[in-house]
Every structure is written in structure tokens, then in C-alpha cells.
Amino acid sequence: MSDLDPTRALLAEADRFLGEREGEVIALTSALVAAPTPNLPGDETAAAAVIERALAHYGLPAPRVLAEQPHRPNLIVRVDGGRPGPHLALCGHLDTKPVGDAAVEWRTDPFAPTIEGDRLY
């Protein structure tokens, strides 16, 4: 057995898991798209609320919220794997670029998730 076989098996399992929950993935992604978080001015509370609801929905631990400013929350969630060993840390951000002056050229409202064919805009 090569080192790639366990990786392929895990990827196949992840693909199956996500495929079975495609509607949930689309709903969560849509909720994040609909949560305006443009920086400037920089207010990520709407997206943070979406993430907090998703964590609760899936029975995951509530996040610890750190914020130098109330409208700029950082969510920290620790999920214990039940086994000793290395940990995986994921880091991302909740803010987005502003819509900008070219908004009139957009085909869809940037904060109204729209599905066209197999794409979510």
C-alpha cells in the first residue's frame, strides 16, 4: 500500500460526505454571500453570526469571540479529535472587498446568492 492510498481514501470519504450534504453546503455558502462584510468600513458581525449559527446547527463547540472592536469579531473554535497527535489549524477572514464602482456591470446582486446552472454567484 502506498502513502497515497490513505490520502485517496480520505479524499473520497470527504467527497462523499460533502456530496451527501450538497444542499447544506450551498445554503451555508449562500448565507455567507448574503452577509455583507465589505472592508471598508469593516464590519464582519453578519458573517460571524452565520458561522456561529452553523456551528450550533452541527453541534460543534461555540466559538470564543475575540475582538479589539465589537464590529470586527474573530471566532476561535477548538474541536478535539479524540486522539493525541498533531493538530490542524485553519485560519481565514470574514471581510470582503467592497462591491465598487463597477456594481452596475455585475450580472447579479453581489449580496443575493443566485444559482445559474451549476454555479453560485
Tab-separated table of C-alpha atoms in Angstrom:
chain	number	residue	atom	x	y	z
A	1	MET	CA	0.000	0.000	0.000
A	2	SER	CA	1.439	3.359	-0.991
A	3	ASP	CA	1.332	6.509	1.120
A	4	LEU	CA	-1.186	7.955	-1.341
A	5	ASP	CA	-3.787	5.238	-0.744
A	6	PRO	CA	-4.845	6.557	2.707
A	7	THR	CA	-4.954	10.085	1.293
A	8	ARG	CA	-7.092	8.970	-1.647
A	9	ALA	CA	-9.417	7.137	0.715
A	10	LEU	CA	-9.799	10.229	2.912
A	11	LEU	CA	-10.440	12.438	-0.120
A	12	ALA	CA	-13.055	10.007	-1.394
A	13	GLU	CA	-14.709	9.991	2.035
A	14	ALA	CA	-14.693	13.805	2.161
A	15	ASP	CA	-16.149	13.964	-1.356
A	16	ARG	CA	-18.924	11.528	-0.389
A	17	PHE	CA	-19.627	13.426	2.847
A	18	LEU	CA	-19.926	16.771	1.045
A	19	GLY	CA	-21.901	15.260	-1.825
A	20	GLU	CA	-24.490	13.939	0.618
A	21	ARG	CA	-24.786	17.444	2.072
A	22	GLU	CA	-24.657	19.485	-1.126
A	23	GLY	CA	-27.811	21.417	-0.252
A	24	GLU	CA	-26.416	22.309	3.170
A	25	VAL	CA	-23.111	23.455	1.660
A	26	ILE	CA	-24.982	25.650	-0.837
A	27	ALA	CA	-27.214	27.064	1.921
A	28	LEU	CA	-24.236	27.933	4.140
A	29	THR	CA	-22.301	29.444	1.246
A	30	SER	CA	-25.382	31.445	0.220
A	31	ALA	CA	-25.826	32.745	3.759
A	32	LEU	CA	-22.214	33.908	3.789
A	33	VAL	CA	-22.574	35.597	0.388
A	34	ALA	CA	-25.703	37.387	1.620
A	35	ALA	CA	-23.928	38.650	4.755
A	36	PRO	CA	-22.386	41.994	3.716
A	37	THR	CA	-18.889	42.377	5.143
A	38	PRO	CA	-17.106	44.896	2.892
A	39	ASN	CA	-13.912	46.379	4.212
A	40	LEU	CA	-14.056	49.385	4.230
A	41	PRO	CA	-15.865	50.069	6.504
A	42	GLY	CA	-15.111	46.661	8.048
A	43	ASP	CA	-17.998	45.061	9.898
A	44	GLU	CA	-17.905	41.291	10.000
A	45	THR	CA	-20.666	40.736	12.554
A	46	ALA	CA	-23.146	39.413	9.943
A	47	ALA	CA	-20.760	36.735	8.673
A	48	ALA	CA	-19.689	35.855	12.212
A	49	ALA	CA	-23.358	35.291	13.100
A	50	VAL	CA	-23.746	32.949	10.108
A	51	ILE	CA	-20.740	30.929	11.257
A	52	GLU	CA	-21.970	30.829	14.861
A	53	ARG	CA	-25.380	29.513	13.722
A	54	ALA	CA	-23.716	26.854	11.555
A	55	LEU	CA	-21.515	25.704	14.446
A	56	ALA	CA	-24.568	25.374	16.691
A	57	HIS	CA	-26.553	23.591	13.958
A	58	TYR	CA	-23.865	20.935	13.599
A	59	GLY	CA	-23.375	20.537	17.342
A	60	LEU	CA	-19.873	21.955	17.265
A	61	PRO	CA	-18.417	23.954	20.133
A	62	ALA	CA	-19.460	27.579	20.447
A	63	PRO	CA	-16.696	29.912	19.331
A	64	ARG	CA	-14.658	32.078	21.593
A	65	VAL	CA	-15.043	35.590	20.225
A	66	LEU	CA	-12.071	37.944	20.335
A	67	ALA	CA	-12.436	41.476	19.093
A	68	GLU	CA	-10.458	44.654	19.570
A	69	GLN	CA	-13.544	46.374	18.163
A	70	PRO	CA	-17.059	44.889	18.561
A	71	HIS	CA	-17.773	45.059	14.826
A	72	ARG	CA	-14.553	43.151	13.956
A	73	PRO	CA	-15.027	39.753	15.672
A	74	ASN	CA	-12.594	36.882	15.380
A	75	LEU	CA	-14.039	33.427	16.043
A	76	ILE	CA	-11.881	30.740	17.606
A	77	VAL	CA	-13.252	27.208	17.655
A	78	ARG	CA	-11.458	24.191	19.014
A	79	VAL	CA	-12.693	20.752	18.018
A	80	ASP	CA	-10.916	17.946	19.821
A	81	GLY	CA	-10.250	14.912	17.669
A	82	GLY	CA	-10.234	12.413	20.498
A	83	ARG	CA	-6.754	11.152	19.704
A	84	PRO	CA	-3.370	12.523	20.677
A	85	GLY	CA	-1.143	13.879	17.979
A	86	PRO	CA	-0.721	16.852	15.695
A	87	HIS	CA	-3.468	19.450	15.389
A	88	LEU	CA	-4.800	21.111	12.270
A	89	ALA	CA	-5.367	24.860	12.407
A	90	LEU	CA	-7.440	26.695	9.817
A	91	CYS	CA	-7.331	30.448	9.512
A	92	GLY	CA	-9.475	32.667	7.329
A	93	HIS	CA	-11.105	36.048	7.271
A	94	LEU	CA	-14.705	37.218	7.177
A	95	ASP	CA	-14.372	40.551	5.412
A	96	THR	CA	-14.677	41.060	1.669
A	97	LYS	CA	-13.687	43.706	-0.811
A	98	PRO	CA	-16.266	46.459	-1.382
A	99	VAL	CA	-18.594	45.997	-4.364
A	100	GLY	CA	-17.013	49.034	-6.006
A	101	ASP	CA	-17.983	51.460	-8.735
A	102	ALA	CA	-18.469	48.681	-11.277
A	103	ALA	CA	-21.532	47.321	-9.415
A	104	VAL	CA	-23.761	48.347	-12.330
A	105	GLU	CA	-21.817	45.922	-14.520
A	106	TRP	CA	-22.497	42.928	-12.265
A	107	ARG	CA	-24.949	40.409	-13.702
A	108	THR	CA	-26.392	39.678	-10.249
A	109	ASP	CA	-26.738	41.481	-6.948
A	110	PRO	CA	-23.472	40.668	-5.129
A	111	PHE	CA	-25.364	40.061	-1.866
A	112	ALA	CA	-28.201	37.992	-3.369
A	113	PRO	CA	-26.933	34.441	-3.917
A	114	THR	CA	-28.004	33.352	-7.389
A	115	ILE	CA	-27.680	29.890	-8.875
A	116	GLU	CA	-27.233	29.697	-12.626
A	117	GLY	CA	-26.701	26.167	-13.894
A	118	ASP	CA	-24.101	24.558	-11.671
A	119	ARG	CA	-22.671	27.874	-10.393
A	120	LEU	CA	-23.481	30.007	-7.391
A	121	TYR	CA	-22.944	33.742	-7.856
